[in-house]
mmCIF file of C-alpha atoms and ligand atoms in Angstrom:
data_model
loop_
_atom_site.group_PDB
_atom_site.id
_atom_site.type_symbol
_atom_site.label_atom_id
_atom_site.label_comp_id
_atom_site.label_asym_id
_atom_site.label_seq_id
_atom_site.Cartn_x
_atom_site.Cartn_y
_atom_site.Cartn_z
ATOM 1 C CA UNK A 1 9.452 16.324 -35.123
ATOM 2 C CA UNK A 2 9.451 12.958 -33.388
ATOM 3 C CA UNK A 3 6.625 12.508 -30.877
ATOM 4 C CA UNK A 4 7.869 10.816 -27.708
ATOM 5 C CA UNK A 5 5.050 9.401 -25.585
ATOM 6 C CA UNK A 6 6.195 9.984 -22.020
ATOM 7 C CA UNK A 7 2.607 10.662 -20.929
ATOM 8 C CA UNK A 8 -0.783 10.672 -22.664
ATOM 9 C CA UNK A 9 -0.749 14.439 -23.166
ATOM 10 C CA UNK A 10 2.157 14.006 -25.611
ATOM 11 C CA UNK A 11 -0.307 12.484 -28.079
ATOM 12 C CA UNK A 12 -2.465 15.607 -28.086
ATOM 13 C CA UNK A 13 -6.229 15.371 -28.407
ATOM 14 C CA UNK A 14 -6.166 14.397 -32.108
ATOM 15 C CA UNK A 15 -3.422 11.839 -31.611
ATOM 16 C CA UNK A 16 -5.248 10.251 -28.705
ATOM 17 C CA UNK A 17 -8.478 10.049 -30.716
ATOM 18 C CA UNK A 18 -6.603 8.402 -33.574
ATOM 19 C CA UNK A 19 -4.806 5.915 -31.310
ATOM 20 C CA UNK A 20 -8.124 4.936 -29.710
ATOM 21 C CA UNK A 21 -9.672 4.488 -33.170
ATOM 22 C CA UNK A 22 -6.770 2.264 -34.205
ATOM 23 C CA UNK A 23 -6.992 0.299 -30.949
ATOM 24 C CA UNK A 24 -10.514 -0.787 -31.868
ATOM 25 C CA UNK A 25 -9.405 -2.353 -35.192
ATOM 26 C CA UNK A 26 -8.853 -6.108 -35.566
ATOM 27 C CA UNK A 27 -5.291 -7.458 -35.581
ATOM 28 C CA UNK A 28 -5.455 -8.010 -39.363
ATOM 29 C CA UNK A 29 -5.556 -4.241 -39.946
ATOM 30 C CA UNK A 30 -1.953 -4.038 -38.691
ATOM 31 C CA UNK A 31 -0.452 -6.908 -40.669
ATOM 32 C CA UNK A 32 3.038 -6.064 -41.863
ATOM 33 C CA UNK A 33 3.124 -2.551 -40.378
ATOM 34 C CA UNK A 34 6.327 -3.424 -38.510
ATOM 35 C CA UNK A 35 7.686 -5.908 -41.051
ATOM 36 C CA UNK A 36 11.443 -6.141 -40.770
ATOM 37 C CA UNK A 37 11.552 -3.660 -37.900
ATOM 38 C CA UNK A 38 12.386 -3.986 -34.244
ATOM 39 C CA UNK A 39 10.884 -2.534 -31.075
ATOM 40 C CA UNK A 40 13.040 -2.333 -27.943
ATOM 41 C CA UNK A 41 11.296 -2.994 -24.625
ATOM 42 C CA UNK A 42 13.546 -2.084 -21.689
ATOM 43 C CA UNK A 43 12.440 -2.993 -18.162
ATOM 44 C CA UNK A 44 14.135 -1.520 -15.098
ATOM 45 C CA UNK A 45 11.229 -2.907 -13.032
ATOM 46 C CA UNK A 46 9.208 -6.157 -13.171
ATOM 47 C CA UNK A 47 6.262 -6.534 -15.558
ATOM 48 C CA UNK A 48 3.743 -9.106 -16.653
ATOM 49 C CA UNK A 49 1.038 -7.302 -18.657
ATOM 50 C CA UNK A 50 3.208 -4.616 -20.210
ATOM 51 C CA UNK A 51 5.928 -6.933 -21.442
ATOM 52 C CA UNK A 52 3.569 -9.588 -22.794
ATOM 53 C CA UNK A 53 1.049 -7.233 -24.399
ATOM 54 C CA UNK A 54 3.835 -5.185 -26.012
ATOM 55 C CA UNK A 55 5.720 -8.211 -27.336
ATOM 56 C CA UNK A 56 2.547 -9.687 -28.811
ATOM 57 C CA UNK A 57 1.464 -6.345 -30.255
ATOM 58 C CA UNK A 58 4.797 -6.047 -32.097
ATOM 59 C CA UNK A 59 4.728 -9.685 -33.248
ATOM 60 C CA UNK A 60 1.185 -9.404 -34.640
ATOM 61 C CA UNK A 61 2.324 -6.331 -36.614
ATOM 62 C CA UNK A 62 5.118 -8.387 -38.192
ATOM 63 C CA UNK A 63 7.905 -6.800 -36.140
ATOM 64 C CA UNK A 64 10.513 -8.196 -33.796
ATOM 65 C CA UNK A 65 10.269 -7.242 -30.114
ATOM 66 C CA UNK A 66 13.430 -7.344 -28.014
ATOM 67 C CA UNK A 67 12.754 -7.343 -24.290
ATOM 68 C CA UNK A 68 15.743 -6.180 -22.279
ATOM 69 C CA UNK A 69 16.091 -6.526 -18.532
ATOM 70 C CA UNK A 70 17.674 -4.034 -16.209
ATOM 71 C CA UNK A 71 20.682 -6.238 -15.492
ATOM 72 C CA UNK A 72 21.415 -6.542 -19.234
ATOM 73 C CA UNK A 73 21.682 -2.841 -20.115
ATOM 74 C CA UNK A 74 22.317 -1.361 -16.643
ATOM 75 C CA UNK A 75 21.068 2.164 -17.335
ATOM 76 C CA UNK A 76 23.481 4.622 -15.671
ATOM 77 C CA UNK A 77 25.498 1.724 -14.242
ATOM 78 C CA UNK A 78 26.907 -0.151 -17.240
ATOM 79 C CA UNK A 79 26.492 2.890 -19.475
ATOM 80 C CA UNK A 80 24.537 6.114 -19.475
ATOM 81 C CA UNK A 81 20.844 6.347 -20.330
ATOM 82 C CA UNK A 82 21.886 8.470 -23.316
ATOM 83 C CA UNK A 83 24.239 5.790 -24.675
ATOM 84 C CA UNK A 84 21.638 3.041 -24.128
ATOM 85 C CA UNK A 85 19.038 5.112 -26.000
ATOM 86 C CA UNK A 86 21.313 5.990 -28.944
ATOM 87 C CA UNK A 87 22.365 2.356 -29.304
ATOM 88 C CA UNK A 88 18.816 0.999 -29.284
ATOM 89 C CA UNK A 89 17.597 3.711 -31.652
ATOM 90 C CA UNK A 90 20.232 2.580 -34.174
ATOM 91 C CA UNK A 91 18.419 -0.741 -34.541
ATOM 92 C CA UNK A 92 14.801 -0.247 -33.562
ATOM 93 C CA UNK A 93 11.786 1.636 -34.930
ATOM 94 C CA UNK A 94 10.578 2.484 -31.399
ATOM 95 C CA UNK A 95 12.381 2.478 -28.041
ATOM 96 C CA UNK A 96 10.063 1.660 -25.124
ATOM 97 C CA UNK A 97 11.187 1.667 -21.508
ATOM 98 C CA UNK A 98 9.896 1.084 -17.980
ATOM 99 C CA UNK A 99 12.109 3.144 -15.715
ATOM 100 C CA UNK A 100 12.628 3.995 -12.055
ATOM 101 C CA UNK A 101 12.978 7.703 -12.709
ATOM 102 C CA UNK A 102 10.865 9.580 -15.254
ATOM 103 C CA UNK A 103 13.860 11.804 -16.027
ATOM 104 C CA UNK A 104 15.587 8.762 -17.544
ATOM 105 C CA UNK A 105 12.967 8.744 -20.323
ATOM 106 C CA UNK A 106 13.433 12.474 -20.899
ATOM 107 C CA UNK A 107 17.187 11.973 -21.195
ATOM 108 C CA UNK A 108 16.718 9.056 -23.605
ATOM 109 C CA UNK A 109 14.378 11.104 -25.818
ATOM 110 C CA UNK A 110 16.752 14.076 -25.827
ATOM 111 C CA UNK A 111 19.718 11.864 -26.725
ATOM 112 C CA UNK A 112 17.874 10.243 -29.638
ATOM 113 C CA UNK A 113 16.681 13.627 -30.937
ATOM 114 C CA UNK A 114 20.235 14.955 -30.612
ATOM 115 C CA UNK A 115 21.612 12.058 -32.649
ATOM 116 C CA UNK A 116 19.325 12.940 -35.562
ATOM 117 C CA UNK A 117 17.418 9.658 -35.454
ATOM 118 C CA UNK A 118 13.608 9.898 -35.756
ATOM 119 C CA UNK A 119 12.876 7.160 -33.243
ATOM 120 C CA UNK A 120 10.119 7.696 -30.659
ATOM 121 C CA UNK A 121 10.506 6.824 -26.978
ATOM 122 C CA UNK A 122 7.469 5.294 -25.245
ATOM 123 C CA UNK A 123 6.990 5.225 -21.483
ATOM 124 C CA UNK A 124 6.115 1.707 -20.306
ATOM 125 C CA UNK A 125 5.690 3.070 -16.732
ATOM 126 C CA UNK A 126 7.744 5.508 -14.739
ATOM 127 C CA UNK A 127 7.368 6.873 -11.230
ATOM 128 C CA UNK A 128 5.354 9.722 -12.806
ATOM 129 C CA UNK A 129 3.160 8.210 -15.507
ATOM 130 C CA UNK A 130 1.798 5.054 -17.135
ATOM 131 C CA UNK A 131 0.370 6.213 -20.478
ATOM 132 C CA UNK A 132 0.057 2.761 -22.088
ATOM 133 C CA UNK A 133 -2.132 1.705 -19.164
ATOM 134 C CA UNK A 134 -4.301 4.807 -19.563
ATOM 135 C CA UNK A 135 -4.882 3.984 -23.242
ATOM 136 C CA UNK A 136 -6.197 0.544 -22.272
ATOM 137 C CA UNK A 137 -8.281 2.168 -19.532
ATOM 138 C CA UNK A 138 -9.980 4.478 -22.037
ATOM 139 C CA UNK A 139 -10.598 1.602 -24.445
ATOM 140 C CA UNK A 140 -12.195 -0.351 -21.584
ATOM 141 C CA UNK A 141 -14.309 2.592 -20.436
ATOM 142 C CA UNK A 142 -15.456 3.131 -24.026
ATOM 143 C CA UNK A 143 -16.463 -0.530 -24.302
ATOM 144 C CA UNK A 144 -18.311 -0.450 -20.961
ATOM 145 C CA UNK A 145 -19.847 3.033 -20.915
ATOM 146 C CA UNK A 146 -19.699 4.273 -24.518
ATOM 147 C CA UNK A 147 -17.352 7.138 -25.339
ATOM 148 C CA UNK A 148 -20.263 9.190 -26.673
ATOM 149 C CA UNK A 149 -21.621 9.374 -23.076
ATOM 150 C CA UNK A 150 -18.296 10.324 -21.433
ATOM 151 C CA UNK A 151 -19.334 13.939 -20.800
ATOM 152 C CA UNK A 152 -22.193 12.769 -18.551
ATOM 153 C CA UNK A 153 -20.162 10.114 -16.736
ATOM 154 C CA UNK A 154 -17.745 10.153 -13.830
ATOM 155 C CA UNK A 155 -14.817 7.902 -12.947
ATOM 156 C CA UNK A 156 -13.917 7.686 -9.251
ATOM 157 C CA UNK A 157 -10.317 6.787 -8.402
ATOM 158 C CA UNK A 158 -9.732 5.699 -4.798
ATOM 159 C CA UNK A 159 -6.197 5.456 -3.425
ATOM 160 C CA UNK A 160 -2.729 6.728 -4.175
ATOM 161 C CA UNK A 161 -2.609 9.599 -6.697
ATOM 162 C CA UNK A 162 0.302 7.818 -8.391
ATOM 163 C CA UNK A 163 1.589 7.193 -11.911
ATOM 164 C CA UNK A 164 -1.532 5.232 -12.923
ATOM 165 C CA UNK A 165 -3.901 7.856 -11.516
ATOM 166 C CA UNK A 166 -1.987 10.713 -13.177
ATOM 167 C CA UNK A 167 -2.125 9.197 -16.667
ATOM 168 C CA UNK A 168 -5.759 8.179 -16.231
ATOM 169 C CA UNK A 169 -6.699 11.700 -15.131
ATOM 170 C CA UNK A 170 -4.807 13.266 -18.054
ATOM 171 C CA UNK A 171 -6.350 10.836 -20.556
ATOM 172 C CA UNK A 172 -9.839 11.431 -19.132
ATOM 173 C CA UNK A 173 -9.319 15.188 -19.348
ATOM 174 C CA UNK A 174 -8.371 14.884 -23.033
ATOM 175 C CA UNK A 175 -11.556 12.942 -23.883
ATOM 176 C CA UNK A 176 -13.896 15.051 -21.712
ATOM 177 C CA UNK A 177 -14.541 12.400 -19.063
ATOM 178 C CA UNK A 178 -14.963 13.886 -15.557
ATOM 179 C CA UNK A 179 -13.027 12.233 -12.707
ATOM 180 C CA UNK A 180 -12.870 12.284 -8.917
ATOM 181 C CA UNK A 181 -9.986 11.200 -6.731
ATOM 182 C CA UNK A 182 -10.054 10.234 -3.032
ATOM 183 C CA UNK A 183 -6.743 9.873 -1.201
ATOM 184 C CA UNK A 184 -5.558 10.235 2.391
ATOM 185 C CA UNK A 185 -3.635 13.370 3.362
ATOM 186 C CA UNK A 186 -0.185 13.390 1.803
ATOM 187 C CA UNK A 187 -1.058 10.931 -0.978
ATOM 188 C CA UNK A 188 -3.382 13.056 -3.116
ATOM 189 C CA UNK A 189 -2.691 15.023 -6.289
ATOM 190 C CA UNK A 190 -0.149 17.833 -6.125
ATOM 191 C CA UNK A 191 -1.111 21.417 -7.005
ATOM 192 C CA UNK A 192 0.916 20.904 -10.177
ATOM 193 C CA UNK A 193 -1.154 17.819 -11.102
ATOM 194 C CA UNK A 194 -4.414 19.681 -10.509
ATOM 195 C CA UNK A 195 -3.242 22.636 -12.598
ATOM 196 C CA UNK A 196 -2.079 20.373 -15.443
ATOM 197 C CA UNK A 197 -5.450 18.624 -15.603
ATOM 198 C CA UNK A 198 -7.319 21.934 -15.490
ATOM 199 C CA UNK A 199 -5.105 23.250 -18.307
ATOM 200 C CA UNK A 200 -6.272 20.325 -20.444
ATOM 201 C CA UNK A 201 -9.894 21.261 -19.706
ATOM 202 C CA UNK A 202 -10.351 18.336 -17.322
ATOM 203 C CA UNK A 203 -13.094 18.205 -14.701
ATOM 204 C CA UNK A 204 -11.493 16.828 -11.532
ATOM 205 C CA UNK A 205 -12.919 16.681 -7.998
ATOM 206 C CA UNK A 206 -10.426 16.046 -5.201
ATOM 207 C CA UNK A 207 -11.517 14.685 -1.807
ATOM 208 C CA UNK A 208 -10.171 12.640 1.085
ATOM 209 C CA UNK A 209 -13.464 10.760 1.441
ATOM 210 C CA UNK A 210 -13.830 7.592 -0.685
ATOM 211 C CA UNK A 211 -17.632 7.661 -0.249
ATOM 212 C CA UNK A 212 -17.822 11.192 -1.672
ATOM 213 C CA UNK A 213 -15.744 10.137 -4.687
ATOM 214 C CA UNK A 214 -17.645 6.929 -5.394
ATOM 215 C CA UNK A 215 -21.247 8.084 -4.810
ATOM 216 C CA UNK A 216 -23.121 7.755 -8.130
ATOM 217 C CA UNK A 217 -19.911 7.107 -10.114
ATOM 218 C CA UNK A 218 -20.049 5.097 -13.349
ATOM 219 C CA UNK A 219 -16.638 3.499 -12.820
ATOM 220 C CA UNK A 220 -14.507 2.907 -9.739
ATOM 221 C CA UNK A 221 -10.738 2.571 -10.193
ATOM 222 C CA UNK A 222 -7.986 1.702 -7.776
ATOM 223 C CA UNK A 223 -4.312 0.729 -7.801
ATOM 224 C CA UNK A 224 -1.812 -0.589 -5.261
ATOM 225 C CA UNK A 225 -1.051 1.479 -2.182
ATOM 226 C CA UNK A 226 2.672 0.762 -2.541
ATOM 227 C CA UNK A 227 4.085 1.083 -6.045
ATOM 228 C CA UNK A 228 7.248 -0.570 -7.313
ATOM 229 C CA UNK A 229 10.228 1.212 -5.769
ATOM 230 C CA UNK A 230 8.287 2.301 -2.649
ATOM 231 C CA UNK A 231 8.620 -1.009 -0.789
ATOM 232 C CA UNK A 232 10.348 0.671 2.201
ATOM 233 C CA UNK A 233 7.174 2.719 2.772
ATOM 234 C CA UNK A 234 4.791 -0.268 2.645
ATOM 235 C CA UNK A 235 3.899 -0.362 6.348
ATOM 236 C CA UNK A 236 3.370 3.399 6.628
ATOM 237 C CA UNK A 237 1.238 3.291 3.496
ATOM 238 C CA UNK A 238 -0.868 0.381 4.780
ATOM 239 C CA UNK A 239 -1.698 2.501 7.812
ATOM 240 C CA UNK A 240 -2.337 5.688 5.833
ATOM 241 C CA UNK A 241 -4.636 3.933 3.346
ATOM 242 C CA UNK A 242 -6.709 2.017 5.933
ATOM 243 C CA UNK A 243 -10.326 2.847 5.043
ATOM 244 C CA UNK A 244 -9.500 3.362 1.353
ATOM 245 C CA UNK A 245 -10.181 -0.207 0.283
ATOM 246 C CA UNK A 246 -12.519 -0.667 -2.667
ATOM 247 C CA UNK A 247 -14.849 -3.202 -1.085
ATOM 248 C CA UNK A 248 -18.489 -4.173 -1.644
ATOM 249 C CA UNK A 249 -19.740 -1.542 0.808
ATOM 250 C CA UNK A 250 -17.946 1.254 -1.045
ATOM 251 C CA UNK A 251 -18.939 -0.019 -4.507
ATOM 252 C CA UNK A 252 -22.610 -0.154 -3.376
ATOM 253 C CA UNK A 253 -22.532 3.679 -3.329
ATOM 254 C CA UNK A 254 -21.692 3.844 -7.038
ATOM 255 C CA UNK A 255 -24.183 3.757 -9.888
ATOM 256 C CA UNK A 256 -26.014 0.387 -10.026
ATOM 257 C CA UNK A 257 -24.306 -0.310 -13.391
ATOM 258 C CA UNK A 258 -20.864 0.852 -12.301
ATOM 259 C CA UNK A 259 -17.798 -1.092 -13.429
ATOM 260 C CA UNK A 260 -14.626 -1.610 -11.390
ATOM 261 C CA UNK A 261 -11.158 -1.220 -12.873
ATOM 262 C CA UNK A 262 -7.675 -2.001 -11.589
ATOM 263 C CA UNK A 263 -4.483 -1.895 -13.657
ATOM 264 C CA UNK A 264 -3.146 -4.982 -11.806
ATOM 265 C CA UNK A 265 -1.267 -6.485 -10.065
ATOM 266 C CA UNK A 266 -3.938 -6.425 -7.327
ATOM 267 C CA UNK A 267 -3.528 -7.022 -3.603
ATOM 268 C CA UNK A 268 -6.759 -8.611 -2.440
ATOM 269 C CA UNK A 269 -7.629 -7.411 1.063
ATOM 270 C CA UNK A 270 -5.624 -4.192 0.680
ATOM 271 C CA UNK A 271 -6.670 -1.664 -1.986
ATOM 272 C CA UNK A 272 -9.449 -3.958 -3.271
ATOM 273 C CA UNK A 273 -11.415 -6.822 -1.758
ATOM 274 C CA UNK A 274 -11.420 -10.254 -3.413
ATOM 275 C CA UNK A 275 -15.204 -10.026 -3.605
ATOM 276 C CA UNK A 276 -14.979 -6.904 -5.770
ATOM 277 C CA UNK A 277 -11.985 -7.678 -7.996
ATOM 278 C CA UNK A 278 -13.322 -11.181 -8.684
ATOM 279 C CA UNK A 279 -16.963 -10.057 -8.717
ATOM 280 C CA UNK A 280 -19.484 -9.289 -11.472
ATOM 281 C CA UNK A 281 -18.688 -5.569 -11.768
ATOM 282 C CA UNK A 282 -14.983 -6.102 -12.254
ATOM 283 C CA UNK A 283 -13.677 -5.570 -15.799
ATOM 284 C CA UNK A 284 -10.020 -6.007 -14.885
ATOM 285 C CA UNK A 285 -9.402 -8.913 -17.287
ATOM 286 C CA UNK A 286 -10.942 -7.073 -20.197
ATOM 287 C CA UNK A 287 -8.781 -4.101 -19.188
ATOM 288 C CA UNK A 288 -5.659 -6.313 -19.148
ATOM 289 C CA UNK A 289 -6.543 -7.741 -22.588
ATOM 290 C CA UNK A 290 -6.974 -4.207 -23.923
ATOM 291 C CA UNK A 291 -3.322 -3.501 -23.154
ATOM 292 C CA UNK A 292 -2.434 -5.357 -26.358
ATOM 293 C CA UNK A 293 -4.980 -3.736 -28.677
ATOM 294 C CA UNK A 294 -4.163 -0.275 -27.363
ATOM 295 C CA UNK A 295 -0.408 -0.917 -27.734
ATOM 296 C CA UNK A 296 -0.997 -1.908 -31.355
ATOM 297 C CA UNK A 297 -2.907 1.324 -31.878
ATOM 298 C CA UNK A 298 -0.105 3.361 -30.326
ATOM 299 C CA UNK A 299 2.713 1.675 -32.255
ATOM 300 C CA UNK A 300 0.777 1.949 -35.503
ATOM 301 C CA UNK A 301 0.218 5.669 -34.943
ATOM 302 C CA UNK A 302 3.898 6.176 -34.113
ATOM 303 C CA UNK A 303 5.474 4.353 -37.062
ATOM 304 C CA UNK A 304 3.090 4.763 -39.948
ATOM 305 C CA UNK A 305 4.078 7.342 -42.525
ATOM 306 C CA UNK A 306 1.631 10.241 -42.756
ATOM 307 C CA UNK A 307 -0.658 10.152 -45.738
ATOM 308 C CA UNK A 308 -0.731 6.392 -46.132
ATOM 309 C CA UNK A 309 -3.659 5.715 -43.805
ATOM 310 C CA UNK A 310 -6.709 4.060 -45.276
ATOM 311 C CA UNK A 311 -10.129 4.852 -43.796
ATOM 312 C CA UNK A 312 -10.225 1.437 -42.120
ATOM 313 C CA UNK A 313 -6.790 1.946 -40.599
ATOM 314 C CA UNK A 314 -4.916 -0.260 -43.090
ATOM 315 C CA UNK A 315 -1.660 0.929 -44.626
ATOM 316 C CA UNK A 316 -1.914 2.330 -48.106
ATOM 317 C CA UNK A 317 0.579 1.609 -50.864
HETATM 318 N N1 CP B 1 -0.635 -2.945 -15.355
HETATM 319 C C1 CP B 1 0.652 -3.204 -15.628
HETATM 320 O O1 CP B 1 1.395 -2.365 -16.128
HETATM 321 O O2 CP B 1 1.055 -4.459 -15.304
HETATM 322 P P1 CP B 1 2.561 -4.975 -15.303
HETATM 323 O O3 CP B 1 3.291 -4.208 -14.222
HETATM 324 O O4 CP B 1 2.454 -6.446 -14.991
HETATM 325 O O5 CP B 1 3.164 -4.721 -16.632
HETATM 326 N N1 NVA B 2 1.414 2.056 -9.462
HETATM 327 C C1 NVA B 2 1.928 0.740 -9.779
HETATM 328 C C2 NVA B 2 1.423 0.295 -11.096
HETATM 329 C C3 NVA B 2 1.837 -1.095 -11.518
HETATM 330 C C4 NVA B 2 1.347 -1.448 -12.895
HETATM 331 C C5 NVA B 2 3.442 0.764 -9.753
HETATM 332 O O1 NVA B 2 4.034 1.747 -10.211
HETATM 333 O O2 NVA B 2 4.047 -0.179 -9.243
#
């Protein structure tokens, strides 16, 4: 059955472990894995990191990325999400999309399955999840903290319990990395989120106090207060999130070796201070660079035929 990656949990624990292993391999290990094949990259919303890291990941694997803007395909305006998905799956090895509504991805995956094509759908960010970001986050946390120590570590997320938080929390749960989240009333995790993370065996502490979340943490993570598509709520959100800025005072409560992550784009002076995002504890550029290596790992895992994997991750004959 085709695995569609609409959130990290779709990979399962073994799949996630394998993708992370592949993400650590040099580019040469992937040479030719997408030779003569295409990968569709549909964007209903703007992107810098996701588009560029995905295009380069495909190109370094010998494939041909086709980036497609919202106004070109017009999902559910020019034609239905189902028709867009079936069309793209006729040409491409993988169909990736950044969408306004998570349900669009579900409809695309169902349409492709229904057409009998074995083409996976990958979520490049939806209002619910951002799994490709979470893969890069885990790679970065492994590089900075060491995955073998994850069980004794804690990642504190301060801000909106949004798409980025949700995928990070799910990914952390799958690798046994405890997390905390601090959000103002009305912007924290839903009961459904908390239950889903618990069902994966995740250790999650929920608070409305950033200091409680960050105290002694090994990594501090934040994201924008207003996500793409929420622009009408920006002023209300600025007020609600006052006091939730990741600044030097807050970071001083974390472990002395703590690292600071942000998926970017960042708004200096809002969710993070310039001093912190541009400071010595920030690993945001390493995190951004890891978007490409983790995308290569994911694409390789999705397209490679079972049974042809060499121990070093190269394709067998
Ligand atoms: N972090 C991230 O997804 O960045 P873009 O929105 O620029 O792709
Ligand atoms: N939460 C942000 C992430 C951007 C990469 C958004 O959805 O706009």
